Short mmCIF file of C-alpha atoms in Angstrom, two decimals:
data_model
loop_
_atom_site.label_atom_id
_atom_site.label_comp_id
_atom_site.label_asym_id
_atom_site.label_seq_id
_atom_site.Cartn_x
_atom_site.Cartn_y
_atom_site.Cartn_z
CA MET C 180 19.68 -20.36 9.08
CA LYS C 181 21.45 -17.11 10.33
CA ILE C 182 20.95 -15.46 6.68
CA PHE C 183 17.12 -16.25 6.89
CA ASN C 184 16.61 -15.24 10.61
CA PHE C 185 18.53 -11.78 10.10
CA TYR C 186 16.83 -10.40 6.70
CA LEU C 187 13.14 -12.26 8.34
CA PHE C 188 14.06 -9.53 11.32
CA ARG C 189 15.34 -6.55 8.83
CA ILE C 190 12.21 -6.92 6.27
CA SER C 191 9.82 -7.28 9.31
CA ARG C 192 11.59 -4.18 11.23
CA ASN C 193 10.98 -2.20 8.02
CA TRP C 194 7.11 -1.20 8.70
CA LEU C 195 7.08 0.37 4.94
CA MET C 196 8.10 -2.53 3.65
CA PHE C 197 6.38 -4.99 5.86
CA LEU C 198 3.15 -3.15 4.93
CA LEU C 199 3.54 -2.69 1.31
CA ILE C 200 3.86 -6.53 1.77
CA ILE C 201 0.64 -7.20 3.64
CA LEU C 202 -1.37 -4.04 2.62
CA LEU C 203 -0.92 -3.97 -1.29
CA PRO C 204 -2.31 -7.35 -2.26
CA ILE C 205 -5.16 -6.26 -0.13
CA ALA C 206 -6.06 -2.74 -1.61
CA HIS C 207 -5.34 -4.12 -5.32
CA ILE C 208 -7.69 -7.16 -4.93
CA TYR C 209 -10.32 -4.88 -3.41
CA THR C 210 -10.23 -1.85 -6.15
CA THR C 211 -10.42 -5.10 -8.87
CA TYR C 212 -13.22 -6.51 -7.17
CA LEU C 213 -15.09 -3.29 -7.15
CA GLN C 214 -14.64 -3.19 -10.71
CA TYR C 215 -16.08 -6.32 -10.89
CA GLN C 216 -19.16 -5.11 -9.29
CA THR C 217 -19.63 -1.87 -11.71
CA ASN C 218 -22.50 -2.41 -14.50
CA PHE C 219 -20.77 -1.91 -17.09
CA GLN C 220 -22.22 0.24 -20.20
CA TYR C 221 -21.80 -0.34 -23.71
CA ARG C 222 -20.79 2.50 -25.73
CA ILE C 223 -21.17 2.85 -29.65
CA GLY C 224 -19.57 5.56 -31.64
CA VAL C 225 -21.50 6.98 -34.24
CA VAL C 226 -20.77 9.08 -37.23
CA ASP C 227 -24.19 10.09 -38.99
CA GLN C 228 -23.37 11.63 -42.19
CA SER C 229 -26.61 11.37 -43.88
CA ASP C 230 -28.67 13.04 -41.08
CA ASP C 231 -32.12 11.70 -42.76
CA GLN C 232 -35.28 10.33 -40.67
CA LEU C 233 -33.84 7.09 -41.01
CA SER C 234 -30.47 7.71 -39.65
CA ARG C 235 -32.04 9.72 -36.97
CA LEU C 236 -34.47 6.83 -35.97
CA LEU C 237 -31.82 4.19 -35.93
CA ILE C 238 -29.78 6.03 -33.42
CA GLU C 239 -32.89 6.87 -31.73
CA GLN C 240 -33.51 3.15 -31.59
CA LEU C 241 -29.81 2.26 -30.10
CA SER C 242 -30.71 5.25 -27.41
CA LYS C 243 -33.62 3.47 -26.01
CA SER C 244 -31.11 0.56 -25.61
CA ASN C 245 -28.84 -0.53 -22.62
CA VAL C 246 -26.28 1.53 -24.30
CA ALA C 247 -24.50 4.74 -24.63
CA ILE C 248 -24.42 6.80 -27.86
CA VAL C 249 -21.45 8.89 -28.78
CA LYS C 250 -21.31 10.94 -31.78
CA GLN C 251 -18.28 12.14 -33.69
CA ASP C 252 -17.88 14.19 -36.58
CA THR C 253 -15.69 12.59 -38.58
CA VAL C 254 -14.38 8.76 -38.97
CA LYS C 255 -11.07 9.39 -38.05
CA GLU C 256 -12.22 10.65 -34.44
CA LEU C 257 -14.11 7.65 -33.99
CA GLU C 258 -11.31 5.42 -35.19
CA ASP C 259 -9.52 7.16 -32.36
CA LYS C 260 -12.22 6.55 -29.78
CA LEU C 261 -12.43 2.56 -30.73
CA ILE C 262 -8.70 2.32 -30.76
CA SER C 263 -8.63 3.96 -26.96
CA ASN C 264 -11.33 2.05 -25.75
CA GLU C 265 -13.56 4.97 -25.28
CA VAL C 266 -16.24 3.16 -27.40
CA GLN C 267 -16.50 -0.53 -28.03
CA TYR C 268 -18.53 -0.42 -31.37
CA ALA C 269 -18.36 1.98 -34.25
CA LEU C 270 -20.97 3.11 -36.59
CA VAL C 271 -20.60 4.94 -39.63
CA ILE C 272 -23.64 5.71 -41.52
CA ASP C 273 -22.93 7.11 -45.13
CA GLN C 274 -24.88 9.86 -46.89
CA GLY C 275 -28.14 8.93 -48.75
CA LEU C 276 -29.16 6.19 -46.31
CA GLU C 277 -33.11 6.51 -46.51
CA GLN C 278 -32.84 7.11 -50.63
CA ASP C 279 -30.63 3.75 -50.62
CA VAL C 280 -33.31 1.70 -48.43
CA LEU C 281 -35.79 2.95 -50.43
CA ASP C 282 -34.48 1.92 -53.82
CA ASN C 283 -34.17 -1.46 -52.34
CA LYS C 284 -30.20 -1.60 -52.89
CA SER C 285 -28.79 -4.69 -51.38
CA PHE C 286 -26.04 -2.94 -49.55
CA ALA C 287 -27.34 -0.16 -46.93
CA LYS C 288 -25.06 2.62 -46.30
CA ILE C 289 -23.98 1.28 -42.81
CA ARG C 290 -20.70 0.29 -41.72
CA GLY C 291 -20.08 -1.15 -38.43
CA PHE C 292 -16.75 -2.41 -36.68
CA SER C 293 -14.90 -3.26 -33.78
CA LEU C 294 -11.83 -3.98 -32.60
CA THR C 295 -13.00 -7.72 -31.26
CA ASP C 296 -16.41 -9.74 -31.81
CA ASP C 297 -18.00 -10.24 -28.32
CA ASN C 298 -21.04 -10.93 -26.35
CA ASN C 299 -22.13 -7.35 -27.51
CA SER C 300 -20.81 -6.74 -30.96
CA ILE C 301 -22.09 -9.90 -32.34
CA PRO C 302 -25.81 -9.11 -31.16
CA LEU C 303 -25.63 -5.62 -32.09
CA LYS C 304 -24.87 -6.59 -35.99
CA LEU C 305 -27.67 -8.97 -35.88
CA LYS C 306 -30.18 -6.39 -34.67
CA LEU C 307 -29.07 -3.89 -37.02
CA ASN C 308 -29.65 -6.34 -39.88
CA SER C 309 -33.04 -6.75 -38.46
CA PHE C 310 -33.44 -3.08 -38.40
CA LEU C 311 -32.48 -2.34 -41.95
CA SER C 312 -34.70 -5.48 -43.03
CA SER C 313 -37.68 -3.85 -41.61
CA THR C 314 -37.21 -0.58 -43.13
CA LYS C 315 -36.75 -2.52 -46.68
CA THR C 316 -39.72 -4.49 -45.92
CA ILE C 317 -41.60 -0.92 -45.66
CA ALA C 318 -40.10 0.29 -48.62
CA GLY C 319 -41.16 -2.49 -50.92
CA ILE C 320 -44.79 -0.94 -50.61
CA GLU C 321 -45.25 1.36 -53.32
CA PHE C 322 -44.56 5.05 -52.72
CA LYS C 323 -45.07 8.17 -54.78
CA ASP C 324 -42.21 9.86 -53.16
CA ILE C 325 -39.68 9.72 -50.16
CA SER C 326 -41.77 11.84 -48.05
CA GLU C 327 -44.21 8.97 -48.17
CA PHE C 328 -41.57 6.46 -47.25
CA SER C 329 -40.44 8.66 -44.48
CA ALA C 330 -43.94 8.78 -43.09
CA ALA C 331 -44.40 5.13 -43.03
CA LEU C 332 -40.83 4.73 -41.11
CA SER C 333 -43.15 6.20 -38.23
CA ARG C 334 -44.30 2.86 -37.68
CA LEU C 335 -40.67 1.49 -36.75
CA GLU C 336 -40.98 4.11 -33.91
CA GLN C 337 -43.36 2.13 -32.09
CA THR C 338 -40.84 -0.91 -31.94
CA THR C 339 -37.62 -1.14 -29.87
CA PHE C 340 -35.01 -3.77 -29.87
CA ASN C 341 -32.43 -4.05 -27.02
CA ILE C 342 -29.06 -4.98 -26.85
CA SER C 343 -27.78 -6.45 -23.45
CA GLU C 344 -25.21 -9.02 -22.42
CA LYS C 345 -26.19 -12.16 -21.03
CA TYR C 346 -23.48 -14.21 -18.72
CA GLU C 347 -23.92 -17.75 -18.86
CA GLY C 348 -20.80 -18.88 -16.62
CA ASP C 349 -20.40 -19.05 -12.85
CA LYS C 350 -19.96 -15.55 -12.05
CA ILE C 351 -18.48 -16.26 -8.60
CA LYS C 352 -15.61 -18.47 -10.07
CA ASP C 353 -14.95 -16.41 -12.73
CA ASN C 354 -14.37 -13.61 -10.26
CA TYR C 355 -12.17 -15.76 -7.97
CA ILE C 356 -9.95 -16.49 -10.62
CA GLY C 357 -9.69 -13.14 -11.70
CA LEU C 358 -8.83 -11.71 -7.98
CA ILE C 359 -6.47 -14.95 -7.49
CA ASN C 360 -4.35 -14.12 -10.76
CA VAL C 361 -4.22 -10.36 -9.31
CA LEU C 362 -2.77 -11.86 -6.17
CA ALA C 363 -0.16 -13.92 -7.93
CA PHE C 364 0.76 -10.56 -9.93
CA ASP C 365 1.12 -8.70 -6.59
CA ILE C 366 3.08 -11.55 -5.33
CA PHE C 367 5.13 -11.43 -8.57
CA PHE C 368 5.84 -7.74 -7.98
CA LEU C 369 6.66 -7.48 -4.37
CA LEU C 370 9.18 -10.37 -3.99
CA ILE C 371 10.82 -9.06 -7.09
CA SER C 372 10.89 -5.89 -5.18
CA MET C 373 12.20 -7.53 -2.19
CA SER C 374 15.45 -8.45 -4.47
CA LEU C 375 16.54 -5.03 -3.99
CA VAL C 376 17.19 -5.27 -0.30
CA PHE C 377 19.88 -8.16 -1.15
CA LEU C 378 21.28 -6.39 -3.92
CA LYS C 379 21.69 -3.17 -1.95
CA ASP C 380 23.71 -5.35 0.61
CA LYS C 381 25.59 -6.78 -1.93
CA GLU C 382 26.70 -3.41 -3.50
CA ARG C 383 27.48 -2.07 -0.17
CA GLY C 384 29.54 -5.24 0.71
CA ILE C 385 27.80 -6.08 4.16
CA TYR C 386 28.07 -9.66 4.20
CA GLU C 387 31.07 -9.69 6.37
CA ARG C 388 29.59 -7.63 9.18
CA ILE C 389 26.18 -9.51 8.94
CA LEU C 390 27.59 -13.13 8.84
CA VAL C 391 29.48 -14.46 12.17
CA SER C 392 30.16 -17.72 11.59
CA PRO C 393 31.63 -19.01 7.70
CA THR C 394 28.83 -19.35 5.36
CA THR C 395 29.22 -20.34 1.75
CA SER C 396 27.73 -18.33 -1.31
CA ILE C 397 25.31 -21.01 -1.88
CA SER C 398 24.07 -21.37 1.80
CA TYR C 399 23.20 -17.86 1.60
CA TYR C 400 21.26 -18.16 -1.87
CA LEU C 401 19.52 -21.43 -0.33
CA GLN C 402 18.57 -19.44 3.14
CA SER C 403 17.44 -16.22 1.18
CA THR C 404 15.31 -18.24 -1.45
CA PHE C 405 13.57 -19.82 1.49
CA LEU C 406 12.71 -16.24 2.89
CA PHE C 407 11.02 -15.27 -0.42
CA VAL C 408 8.97 -18.44 -0.19
CA VAL C 409 7.50 -17.76 3.21
CA TYR C 410 6.52 -14.07 2.44
CA GLY C 411 5.35 -15.33 -0.81
CA MET C 412 2.93 -17.80 1.26
CA ILE C 413 2.35 -15.38 4.33
CA GLN C 414 0.87 -12.97 1.44
CA PHE C 415 -0.80 -15.84 -0.36
CA PHE C 416 -3.10 -17.21 2.63
CA ILE C 417 -3.98 -13.31 4.31
CA ALA C 418 -4.98 -12.31 0.58
CA HIS C 419 -6.36 -15.53 -0.39
CA GLY C 420 -9.02 -15.15 2.84
CA PHE C 421 -9.82 -11.40 2.06
CA ILE C 422 -10.85 -12.94 -1.51
CA ASN C 423 -13.16 -15.70 0.15
CA GLN C 424 -14.74 -12.92 2.47
CA LEU C 425 -15.17 -10.79 -0.21
CA LEU C 426 -16.82 -13.49 -2.46
CA GLY C 427 -18.61 -15.59 0.28
CA THR C 428 -16.65 -18.52 -1.10
CA LYS C 429 -15.32 -21.21 0.96
CA VAL C 430 -12.90 -23.41 -1.06
CA ILE C 431 -12.95 -27.20 -0.21
CA LEU C 432 -9.83 -28.42 1.27
CA PRO C 433 -8.58 -30.72 -1.55
CA HIS C 434 -8.87 -27.78 -4.09
CA PHE C 435 -7.48 -25.30 -1.41
CA LEU C 436 -4.41 -27.76 -0.81
CA GLN C 437 -3.86 -28.15 -4.79
CA ILE C 438 -4.10 -24.40 -5.21
CA SER C 439 -1.69 -23.87 -2.34
CA ALA C 440 0.59 -26.36 -3.62
CA GLY C 441 0.61 -24.82 -7.17
CA THR C 442 1.40 -21.33 -5.46
CA ILE C 443 4.29 -22.77 -3.35
CA LEU C 444 6.01 -23.82 -6.78
CA TYR C 445 5.19 -20.51 -8.52
CA VAL C 446 6.66 -18.84 -5.32
CA ALA C 447 9.78 -20.57 -5.51
CA CYS C 448 10.11 -19.80 -9.06
CA LEU C 449 9.63 -15.83 -8.31
CA ALA C 450 11.91 -16.24 -5.56
CA LEU C 451 14.72 -17.73 -8.21
CA ILE C 452 13.83 -14.94 -10.72
CA GLY C 453 15.00 -12.46 -7.84
CA GLN C 454 17.77 -14.15 -6.97
CA MET C 455 18.95 -14.09 -10.70
CA ILE C 456 18.12 -10.22 -10.78
CA VAL C 457 20.54 -10.28 -7.69
CA ALA C 458 23.31 -12.40 -9.02
CA LEU C 459 23.64 -10.87 -12.50
CA SER C 460 23.26 -7.01 -11.16
CA LYS C 461 26.57 -5.20 -10.70
CA ASN C 462 24.50 -2.43 -8.83
CA MET C 463 21.13 -1.11 -7.71
CA LYS C 464 20.53 1.34 -10.68
CA VAL C 465 21.16 -2.01 -13.04
CA GLY C 466 18.51 -3.98 -10.47
CA VAL C 467 16.07 -1.39 -10.72
CA SER C 468 16.36 -0.97 -14.35
CA LEU C 469 15.88 -5.05 -14.83
CA LEU C 470 12.28 -4.78 -12.33
CA PRO C 471 9.83 -3.38 -14.87
CA ILE C 472 11.84 -5.41 -17.69
CA PHE C 473 10.49 -8.56 -15.55
CA VAL C 474 7.40 -7.61 -13.75
CA LEU C 475 4.88 -5.63 -16.12
CA PRO C 476 5.72 -7.65 -19.19
CA LEU C 477 5.14 -11.13 -17.66
CA GLY C 478 2.16 -10.21 -15.61
CA MET C 479 0.42 -8.56 -18.76
CA LEU C 480 1.61 -11.32 -21.24
CA SER C 481 0.47 -13.86 -18.80
CA GLY C 482 -2.75 -13.00 -18.28
CA GLN C 483 -2.66 -11.84 -14.51
CA LEU C 484 -4.10 -8.79 -15.02
CA TRP C 485 -6.42 -9.44 -18.27
CA PRO C 486 -7.19 -12.12 -20.03
CA ARG C 487 -4.63 -13.74 -22.23
CA GLU C 488 -7.14 -14.30 -24.92
CA ILE C 489 -6.51 -10.29 -26.04
CA MET C 490 -3.16 -10.53 -26.81
CA PRO C 491 -1.75 -11.76 -30.02
CA THR C 492 -1.09 -15.50 -30.59
CA PHE C 493 2.28 -14.97 -30.79
CA LEU C 494 3.11 -13.05 -27.50
CA GLN C 495 0.59 -15.52 -25.81
CA GLN C 496 2.96 -18.13 -26.92
CA VAL C 497 5.85 -16.44 -25.70
CA SER C 498 4.21 -15.88 -22.56
CA SER C 499 3.61 -19.70 -22.52
CA VAL C 500 7.19 -20.57 -21.29
CA PHE C 501 7.19 -18.60 -18.06
CA PRO C 502 5.88 -19.35 -14.40
CA THR C 503 3.61 -16.23 -14.38
CA SER C 504 1.46 -18.10 -17.44
CA TRP C 505 1.39 -21.45 -15.59
CA ILE C 506 -0.10 -20.43 -12.41
CA VAL C 507 -3.01 -18.63 -14.28
CA MET C 508 -3.64 -21.63 -16.82
CA PHE C 509 -3.21 -23.79 -13.46
CA ASN C 510 -5.74 -21.68 -11.28
CA LYS C 511 -8.02 -21.84 -14.03
CA SER C 512 -8.24 -25.39 -14.59
CA GLU C 513 -8.54 -26.28 -10.96
CA VAL C 514 -11.45 -23.90 -10.06
CA LEU C 515 -13.46 -24.51 -13.40
CA TYR C 516 -12.89 -28.23 -14.33
CA GLY C 517 -10.59 -29.72 -11.30
CA LEU C 518 -6.89 -30.93 -12.17
CA THR C 519 -6.53 -34.40 -13.42
CA SER C 520 -3.60 -36.30 -12.33
CA SER C 521 -2.00 -35.90 -15.51
CA GLU C 522 -2.67 -32.16 -15.56
CA LEU C 523 -0.94 -31.98 -11.94
CA LEU C 524 2.12 -33.99 -13.36
CA LYS C 525 2.17 -31.63 -16.22
CA PHE C 526 2.03 -28.39 -14.30
CA GLY C 527 4.64 -29.94 -11.67
CA GLY C 528 6.95 -30.63 -14.39
CA TYR C 529 6.91 -27.31 -15.84
CA PHE C 530 7.56 -25.48 -12.40
CA THR C 531 10.41 -27.86 -11.27
CA SER C 532 11.79 -27.74 -14.36
CA PHE C 533 11.99 -24.45 -14.31
CA LEU C 534 13.57 -24.64 -10.50
CA CYS C 535 16.00 -27.29 -11.60
CA ILE C 536 17.33 -24.92 -14.70
CA GLY C 537 17.06 -21.81 -12.01
CA VAL C 538 19.44 -23.47 -9.43
CA ILE C 539 21.92 -24.02 -12.25
CA LEU C 540 22.09 -20.94 -13.99
CA ILE C 541 22.44 -19.12 -10.52
CA TYR C 542 25.02 -21.40 -9.31
CA LEU C 543 27.45 -21.17 -12.55
CA VAL C 544 26.92 -17.45 -11.86
CA VAL C 545 28.06 -17.59 -8.07
CA LYS C 546 30.88 -19.86 -9.26
CA LYS C 547 32.21 -17.40 -11.72
CA ASP C 548 31.94 -14.25 -9.67
CA GLY C 549 29.35 -14.42 -7.06
CA ILE C 550 29.82 -14.28 -3.17
CA LYS C 551 32.97 -15.42 -1.83
CA SER C 552 32.85 -17.86 1.26
CA VAL C 553 33.01 -15.45 4.60
#
């Protein structure tokens, strides 16, 4: 275990690397937890081209709800804010709304749209329809002119309608899943970053100076992979304890053992990804360029940083063949429902298959032009 002991001492002696391994997951988890605790305010972007009493009344009623109204001058500005998520719902009121309702036309001049239908946008659409139905009911009364109709609208000022989100799930469990997925991403990032230490030694040809007895390239990769797993699990146990402290949870032993077993397989897969980067890279420049290609896309597509469901279906299918997605699905199934024996075998098969393929690929690369025995 000379390689293992050497790099264990070397990384532990590097205080910056050691602190990153310990503190980065803690800091990332804590900032994510704070985001979970903030009260989100739904923002509605409005372009009021009608600017009559009815449109102003509608905007006033919306303002009384738990939403923020963001007025825009043009539809293009509103679309840009919707795309950049500065507003969650867009409302365009075309010119002549009040006259349109008075004439009892079937389509009022209001257009509403959002990027996705969620727990806020769907009730909002229903309540807008309810508001318009009320105004049409008033408009059904005989009025001499639009001024009398405008006066009748004052009755609506006595009513309010609220837009709110009712959370139906188990918030503690969902927060736990979100934080454990953030931890999975941090372990991924740090372990792949650790591979650059090995790549730097490979580039400098340092092996002859650190090995004091004959060591084959396969032994080198096995020992260094074991080191990856050890550091990854150290991160997991420390950060998992921190998550439990934040949420006030206590995971019972059977569930914790299953989550730990899944994490060990996940970390082993990450170790092989790091070793493949070392084996395939000729120098540090290549390795550093491969780092963002592996980490960020896989972390984003797999759902470690946000729900997978917001990604296009095609990208979800592409990411589903990587361990970063398997650990997300594994944790979600275990925490929310409890894994059955068949599910344990399924996920175990995924991880072990990836490990076998990774070992074969590394062996082929090493056999061709890898590290020579010294």
